Amino acid sequence: MKAFVYRGPGKKALEERPKPGIMAPTDAIIKIVKTTICGTDLHILKGDVPTCQPGRILGHEGVGIVDKVGPAVTAFKPGDRVLISCVSACGKCSYCRKQMYSHCTTGGWILGNSIDGTQAEFVRTPYADTSLYPIPEGADEEALVMLSDILPTGFECGVLNGKVQPGSTVAIVGSGPVGLAALLTAQFFSPAEIIMIDLDDNRLEMAKRFGATASVNSADGKALETVMKMTGNRGVDTAIEAVGIPATFELCEKIVAPGGTIANIGVHGQQVALHLECLWDRNISITTRLVDTATIPMLFKTVASRKIDPKRLITHRFKLDRILDAYDTFGNAAKTKALKVIIEA
Ligand SMILES: [Zn+2]
Ligand SMILES: [Zn+2]
């Protein structure tokens, strides 16, 4: 089968690989129908994710058709159409019992990381019963690819942890796919204001179309002053960090109002200053989370009923044999205006 393989920092290749087989009784083999590329895959390619070793097939998102199941799999059978969660969950360990699947002691985010992933014709998914979701007849599979990772990430780490409420004021720092996923799902709770902050005017334009009430281009270094002016000098109730660099987290520390919440989504590879000297008396909360994908069943229903349309995040489509072009397009988003790219196997 064809597979996209990480070959060490800065190196990648589309290779011929043997089709995966069942290794544990709880496994399933899925024939990939559609997958996508995540910002995390770009981090891996740079060499930023040490758990992912050269030779690994990347990808942790996708929909497909069950090809084979292990003898212990009871919820799925060959021919079933399924959504693959980016997080594998045994369903039995103490973290899984708390719905903290991201910290499953024998699972978590392993697909396309410590085991081979979905950017291939076939993938082996561990703990199939508790890590796959059935796709109902007639569902829009492209929209559902957004449910493997980015939609639950924006919703769980940003919106739920950030305690977005009716009438509240929200700022989302970072208007990439995950920031936009937070923007889409924040609207479940009807906040009064959603201010989107980014350096890229195209992405801010998208954010406006996705329901942002205001946008701030932070390139002039005056985002703090602008947000304070917009909020009557009060700041925001929820500041969602969706970039993962020190400057954006520190901006959240400055724009959060007393009693507010800073909800971090970004993957941070560098030390960030915590300004407790400014925050100690402001009754704020800071939250962190790795996506658990515990909200996939609920998000499924909101997509089916068209409360949200995550398909709007898709800007480009490629066949699997053109995945190198797909990476170039996704990796040069400022130029190509790419958000999510769909790859058809
Ligand atoms: Zn991801
Ligand atoms: Zn577990």
Coordinates of C-alpha atoms and ligand atoms in Angstrom, one line a residue:
M1 CA 0.0 0.0 0.0
K2 CA 1.0 3.7 -0.4
A3 CA 1.9 5.5 2.8
F4 CA 3.3 8.9 3.8
V5 CA 6.4 8.3 6.0
Y6 CA 8.4 10.6 8.3
R7 CA 12.1 10.0 7.4
G8 CA 13.8 12.2 10.1
P9 CA 13.9 16.0 10.6
G10 CA 13.1 17.8 7.3
K11 CA 12.7 14.5 5.4
K12 CA 9.5 12.9 4.2
A13 CA 8.5 10.4 1.5
L14 CA 5.5 8.6 -0.1
E15 CA 6.5 4.9 0.1
E16 CA 5.2 1.4 -0.7
R17 CA 4.5 -0.4 2.6
P18 CA 3.1 -3.7 3.5
K19 CA -0.6 -3.6 4.5
P20 CA -1.0 -3.7 8.3
G21 CA -2.4 -6.8 10.1
I22 CA -4.2 -7.5 13.3
M23 CA -1.7 -7.5 16.2
A24 CA -4.1 -7.5 19.3
P25 CA -7.6 -9.0 19.5
T26 CA -9.0 -5.5 20.1
D27 CA -7.5 -4.1 16.8
A28 CA -9.3 -3.3 13.6
I29 CA -7.8 -2.6 10.1
I30 CA -9.4 0.3 8.4
K31 CA -9.3 1.1 4.7
I32 CA -8.8 4.9 4.6
V33 CA -11.3 6.8 2.6
K34 CA -10.3 10.4 3.6
T35 CA -7.7 11.7 5.8
T36 CA -6.0 15.1 6.4
I37 CA -2.9 16.9 7.7
C38 CA -2.6 18.4 11.1
G39 CA -0.3 21.2 12.3
T40 CA 1.1 18.6 14.6
D41 CA 2.3 16.6 11.6
L42 CA 4.4 19.7 10.6
H43 CA 5.9 19.7 14.1
I44 CA 6.8 16.1 13.7
L45 CA 8.5 16.8 10.3
K46 CA 10.6 19.5 11.9
G47 CA 11.8 16.9 14.5
D48 CA 9.9 18.5 17.4
V49 CA 8.1 15.4 18.6
P50 CA 10.7 12.9 19.9
T51 CA 8.1 10.1 20.5
C52 CA 7.7 9.9 16.7
Q53 CA 10.6 8.1 15.2
P54 CA 11.9 8.1 11.6
G55 CA 10.1 5.4 9.6
R56 CA 6.7 6.2 11.0
I57 CA 3.6 6.6 8.8
L58 CA 2.0 9.9 9.9
G59 CA -1.6 11.0 10.3
H60 CA -4.1 10.8 13.2
E61 CA -7.4 11.9 11.5
G62 CA -9.7 10.2 9.0
V63 CA -12.7 8.2 8.0
G64 CA -12.7 4.8 6.4
I65 CA -14.3 1.4 6.0
V66 CA -13.6 -1.5 8.4
D67 CA -11.6 -4.1 6.5
K68 CA -10.9 -6.6 9.3
V69 CA -11.5 -6.9 13.0
G70 CA -9.7 -8.8 15.8
P71 CA -11.7 -11.5 17.7
A72 CA -12.4 -9.2 20.7
V73 CA -14.0 -6.4 18.6
T74 CA -17.8 -6.5 19.0
A75 CA -19.0 -3.1 18.0
F76 CA -17.8 -3.1 14.4
K77 CA -17.7 -5.5 11.5
P78 CA -16.0 -5.5 8.0
G79 CA -17.8 -3.0 5.7
D80 CA -18.8 -0.6 8.5
R81 CA -18.0 3.1 7.8
V82 CA -16.2 4.6 10.7
L83 CA -14.7 7.9 12.0
I84 CA -11.2 7.4 13.6
S85 CA -10.5 9.3 16.8
C86 CA -7.0 10.8 17.0
V87 CA -6.9 9.4 20.5
S88 CA -6.9 5.6 21.1
A89 CA -8.7 4.6 24.3
C90 CA -8.7 1.2 26.1
G91 CA -11.9 2.2 27.9
K92 CA -10.8 0.4 31.1
C93 CA -7.8 2.2 32.7
S94 CA -8.4 4.8 35.4
Y95 CA -8.0 7.7 33.0
C96 CA -10.4 6.2 30.5
R97 CA -12.9 5.7 33.2
K98 CA -12.7 9.5 33.8
Q99 CA -13.1 10.1 30.1
M100 CA -9.5 11.4 30.0
Y101 CA -8.8 9.3 27.0
S102 CA -5.7 11.4 26.1
H103 CA -3.9 9.9 29.1
C104 CA -5.0 6.3 28.5
T105 CA -2.2 4.3 30.0
T106 CA -1.8 2.1 26.9
G107 CA -3.3 4.5 24.3
G108 CA -3.7 8.2 24.1
W109 CA -2.3 10.0 21.1
I110 CA -0.3 7.2 19.6
L111 CA -1.7 7.1 16.0
G112 CA 0.8 8.6 13.6
N113 CA 3.1 9.1 16.6
S114 CA 4.3 6.0 18.3
I115 CA 2.4 3.6 15.9
D116 CA 1.7 4.0 12.2
G117 CA -1.1 6.5 11.3
T118 CA -3.8 7.3 8.8
Q119 CA -2.0 8.9 5.9
A120 CA -1.9 5.6 4.0
E121 CA -4.3 3.2 2.2
F122 CA -4.9 1.2 5.4
V123 CA -4.3 1.7 9.1
R124 CA -4.4 -0.5 12.2
T125 CA -6.5 1.1 15.0
P126 CA -6.0 -0.3 18.5
Y127 CA -9.0 -0.6 20.9
A128 CA -11.4 -0.4 17.9
D129 CA -14.6 -0.7 20.1
T130 CA -13.7 2.4 22.1
S131 CA -11.7 4.5 19.5
L132 CA -13.9 4.3 16.4
Y133 CA -17.3 5.9 15.9
P134 CA -19.9 4.5 13.4
I135 CA -20.8 6.9 10.5
P136 CA -24.6 6.9 9.8
E137 CA -25.9 6.4 6.3
G138 CA -25.8 9.6 4.2
A139 CA -23.5 11.5 6.5
D140 CA -21.0 14.0 5.0
E141 CA -17.7 12.2 5.4
E142 CA -15.5 15.2 4.6
A143 CA -17.2 17.2 7.4
L144 CA -16.6 14.3 9.8
V145 CA -12.9 14.2 9.1
M146 CA -12.9 17.5 11.1
L147 CA -14.2 15.5 14.1
S148 CA -11.1 13.3 14.5
D149 CA -9.1 16.0 16.1
I150 CA -9.5 19.7 15.4
L151 CA -13.2 20.2 16.3
P152 CA -13.0 18.4 19.7
T153 CA -9.6 20.1 20.3
G154 CA -11.1 23.6 19.8
F155 CA -14.2 22.6 21.8
E156 CA -12.8 20.7 24.7
C157 CA -9.5 22.6 25.3
G158 CA -10.8 26.0 24.3
V159 CA -14.5 26.4 24.7
L160 CA -15.3 23.9 27.5
N161 CA -12.2 24.6 29.5
G162 CA -12.6 28.3 28.9
K163 CA -16.1 28.2 30.4
V164 CA -17.6 30.2 27.5
Q165 CA -21.1 31.4 28.6
P166 CA -24.1 33.2 27.2
G167 CA -23.3 36.9 26.9
S168 CA -19.7 36.5 27.7
T169 CA -16.7 38.0 25.9
V170 CA -14.3 35.7 24.2
A171 CA -10.9 36.3 22.5
I172 CA -9.3 33.6 20.4
V173 CA -5.6 34.2 19.8
G174 CA -4.8 32.3 16.6
S175 CA -7.1 31.9 13.6
G176 CA -5.7 28.7 12.2
P177 CA -7.9 25.5 11.9
V178 CA -8.0 24.9 15.6
G179 CA -8.7 28.5 16.5
L180 CA -11.5 28.5 13.9
A181 CA -12.8 25.2 15.4
A182 CA -13.0 27.0 18.8
L183 CA -14.8 29.9 17.1
L184 CA -17.4 27.6 15.5
T185 CA -18.1 25.6 18.7
A186 CA -18.0 28.6 21.0
Q187 CA -21.2 29.7 19.3
F188 CA -23.1 26.8 20.9
F189 CA -23.0 28.9 24.1
S190 CA -24.0 32.3 22.5
P191 CA -21.2 34.5 23.8
A192 CA -21.9 38.2 23.1
E193 CA -18.5 38.9 21.6
I194 CA -15.9 36.8 19.9
I195 CA -12.7 38.7 19.1
M196 CA -10.3 36.9 16.7
I197 CA -6.6 37.8 16.9
D198 CA -4.1 36.7 14.2
L199 CA -1.3 38.1 12.0
D200 CA -2.9 37.0 8.7
D201 CA -5.7 39.1 7.2
N202 CA -7.0 36.2 5.1
R203 CA -7.5 34.1 8.2
L204 CA -9.2 37.0 10.0
E205 CA -11.5 37.4 7.1
M206 CA -12.4 33.7 7.3
A207 CA -13.1 34.2 11.1
K208 CA -15.5 37.0 10.3
R209 CA -17.4 34.6 8.0
F210 CA -17.3 31.9 10.7
G211 CA -19.0 34.2 13.2
A212 CA -16.3 36.4 14.9
T213 CA -17.8 39.7 16.0
A214 CA -14.5 41.5 15.7
S215 CA -11.0 40.8 14.4
V216 CA -7.6 42.2 15.4
N217 CA -4.5 42.0 13.3
S218 CA -1.7 41.8 15.9
A219 CA 1.1 42.6 13.4
D220 CA 1.3 46.2 14.6
G221 CA 2.1 45.1 18.2
K222 CA -1.0 46.9 19.5
A223 CA -3.4 43.9 20.1
L224 CA -3.5 44.5 23.8
E225 CA -4.6 48.2 23.5
T226 CA -7.1 47.3 20.7
V227 CA -8.8 44.5 22.8
M228 CA -8.9 46.8 25.9
K229 CA -10.5 49.5 23.9
M230 CA -13.0 47.1 22.4
T231 CA -14.0 45.8 25.9
G232 CA -14.3 49.1 27.7
N233 CA -10.9 48.5 29.3
R234 CA -12.2 45.4 31.1
G235 CA -10.6 42.6 29.1
V236 CA -12.2 39.3 28.1
D237 CA -14.0 36.6 30.1
T238 CA -12.3 33.9 28.1
A239 CA -8.9 34.1 26.4
I240 CA -8.2 31.1 24.2
E241 CA -4.6 30.5 23.2
A242 CA -4.5 28.6 19.9
V243 CA -1.0 29.2 18.6
G244 CA 1.6 27.8 21.1
I245 CA 4.3 30.4 21.4
P246 CA 5.2 32.6 24.4
A247 CA 4.0 35.9 22.8
T248 CA 0.4 34.6 22.3
F249 CA 0.1 33.1 25.8
E250 CA 1.4 36.3 27.3
L251 CA -1.1 38.3 25.3
C252 CA -3.8 36.1 26.9
E253 CA -2.4 36.9 30.4
K254 CA -2.8 40.6 29.6
I255 CA -6.3 40.6 28.0
V256 CA -8.1 38.3 30.5
A257 CA -10.6 40.2 32.7
P258 CA -10.8 39.7 36.5
G259 CA -12.7 36.5 37.1
G260 CA -11.8 35.2 33.6
T261 CA -10.2 32.1 32.2
I262 CA -7.2 31.5 30.0
A263 CA -7.7 28.3 28.1
N264 CA -4.5 27.0 26.5
I265 CA -4.8 24.9 23.4
G266 CA -1.4 25.6 21.8
V267 CA 1.4 23.0 21.8
H268 CA 4.3 24.8 23.7
G269 CA 7.8 23.8 23.0
Q270 CA 9.4 26.8 24.9
Q271 CA 9.3 28.2 28.3
V272 CA 6.5 30.8 28.8
A273 CA 6.5 33.5 31.5
L274 CA 3.7 33.3 34.0
H275 CA 3.1 36.9 35.2
L276 CA 1.7 36.1 38.6
E277 CA 2.8 39.6 39.7
C278 CA 0.0 40.9 37.5
L279 CA -2.5 38.0 38.0
W280 CA -2.4 37.0 41.6
D281 CA -5.3 39.2 42.7
R282 CA -7.4 38.9 39.5
N283 CA -9.4 35.7 40.3
I284 CA -8.4 34.1 37.1
S285 CA -8.1 30.4 36.1
I286 CA -5.6 28.9 33.7
T287 CA -6.4 25.6 32.1
T288 CA -4.5 23.1 29.9
R289 CA -5.6 20.0 28.2
L290 CA -4.7 17.5 25.6
V291 CA -7.8 16.7 23.6
D292 CA -9.7 13.6 24.9
T293 CA -12.2 13.5 22.0
A294 CA -14.8 12.6 24.6
T295 CA -17.2 15.1 22.8
I296 CA -17.1 13.4 19.4
P297 CA -20.6 11.8 19.9
M298 CA -22.1 15.1 20.8
L299 CA -20.3 17.0 18.0
F300 CA -21.5 14.3 15.6
K301 CA -25.1 15.3 16.3
T302 CA -24.4 19.0 15.9
V303 CA -22.9 18.3 12.5
A304 CA -25.7 16.0 11.5
S305 CA -28.3 18.6 12.4
R306 CA -26.3 21.3 10.6
K307 CA -25.9 23.4 13.8
I308 CA -22.3 23.7 12.6
D309 CA -20.7 23.0 9.3
P310 CA -17.0 22.1 9.8
K311 CA -16.7 21.4 6.1
R312 CA -16.1 25.1 5.7
L313 CA -12.6 24.5 7.1
I314 CA -11.7 22.5 4.0
T315 CA -9.8 24.6 1.4
H316 CA -8.0 22.0 -0.7
R317 CA -8.3 18.4 -1.9
F318 CA -5.7 15.9 -3.1
K319 CA -5.3 12.3 -3.9
L320 CA -3.0 10.2 -1.7
D321 CA -0.4 9.9 -4.4
R322 CA -0.1 13.7 -4.4
I323 CA 0.3 14.0 -0.6
L324 CA 3.7 15.7 -1.0
D325 CA 1.9 18.5 -2.8
A326 CA -0.7 18.5 -0.1
Y327 CA 2.0 19.0 2.6
D328 CA 3.5 21.9 0.5
T329 CA 0.1 23.6 0.3
F330 CA -0.7 23.1 4.0
G331 CA 2.8 24.1 5.1
N332 CA 2.7 27.4 3.1
A333 CA -0.7 28.5 4.4
A334 CA 0.1 32.2 4.3
K335 CA 0.6 32.0 0.6
T336 CA -1.9 29.2 -0.4
K337 CA -4.6 30.3 2.1
A338 CA -4.9 26.7 3.2
L339 CA -6.9 25.7 6.3
K340 CA -7.6 22.0 6.2
V341 CA -6.6 19.8 3.2
I342 CA -8.5 16.6 2.4
I343 CA -6.5 13.6 1.2
E344 CA -8.4 10.9 -0.6
A345 CA -6.9 7.4 -0.4
Ligands
ZN1 ZN -3.8 16.8 15.2
ZN2 ZN -7.3 3.6 28.9

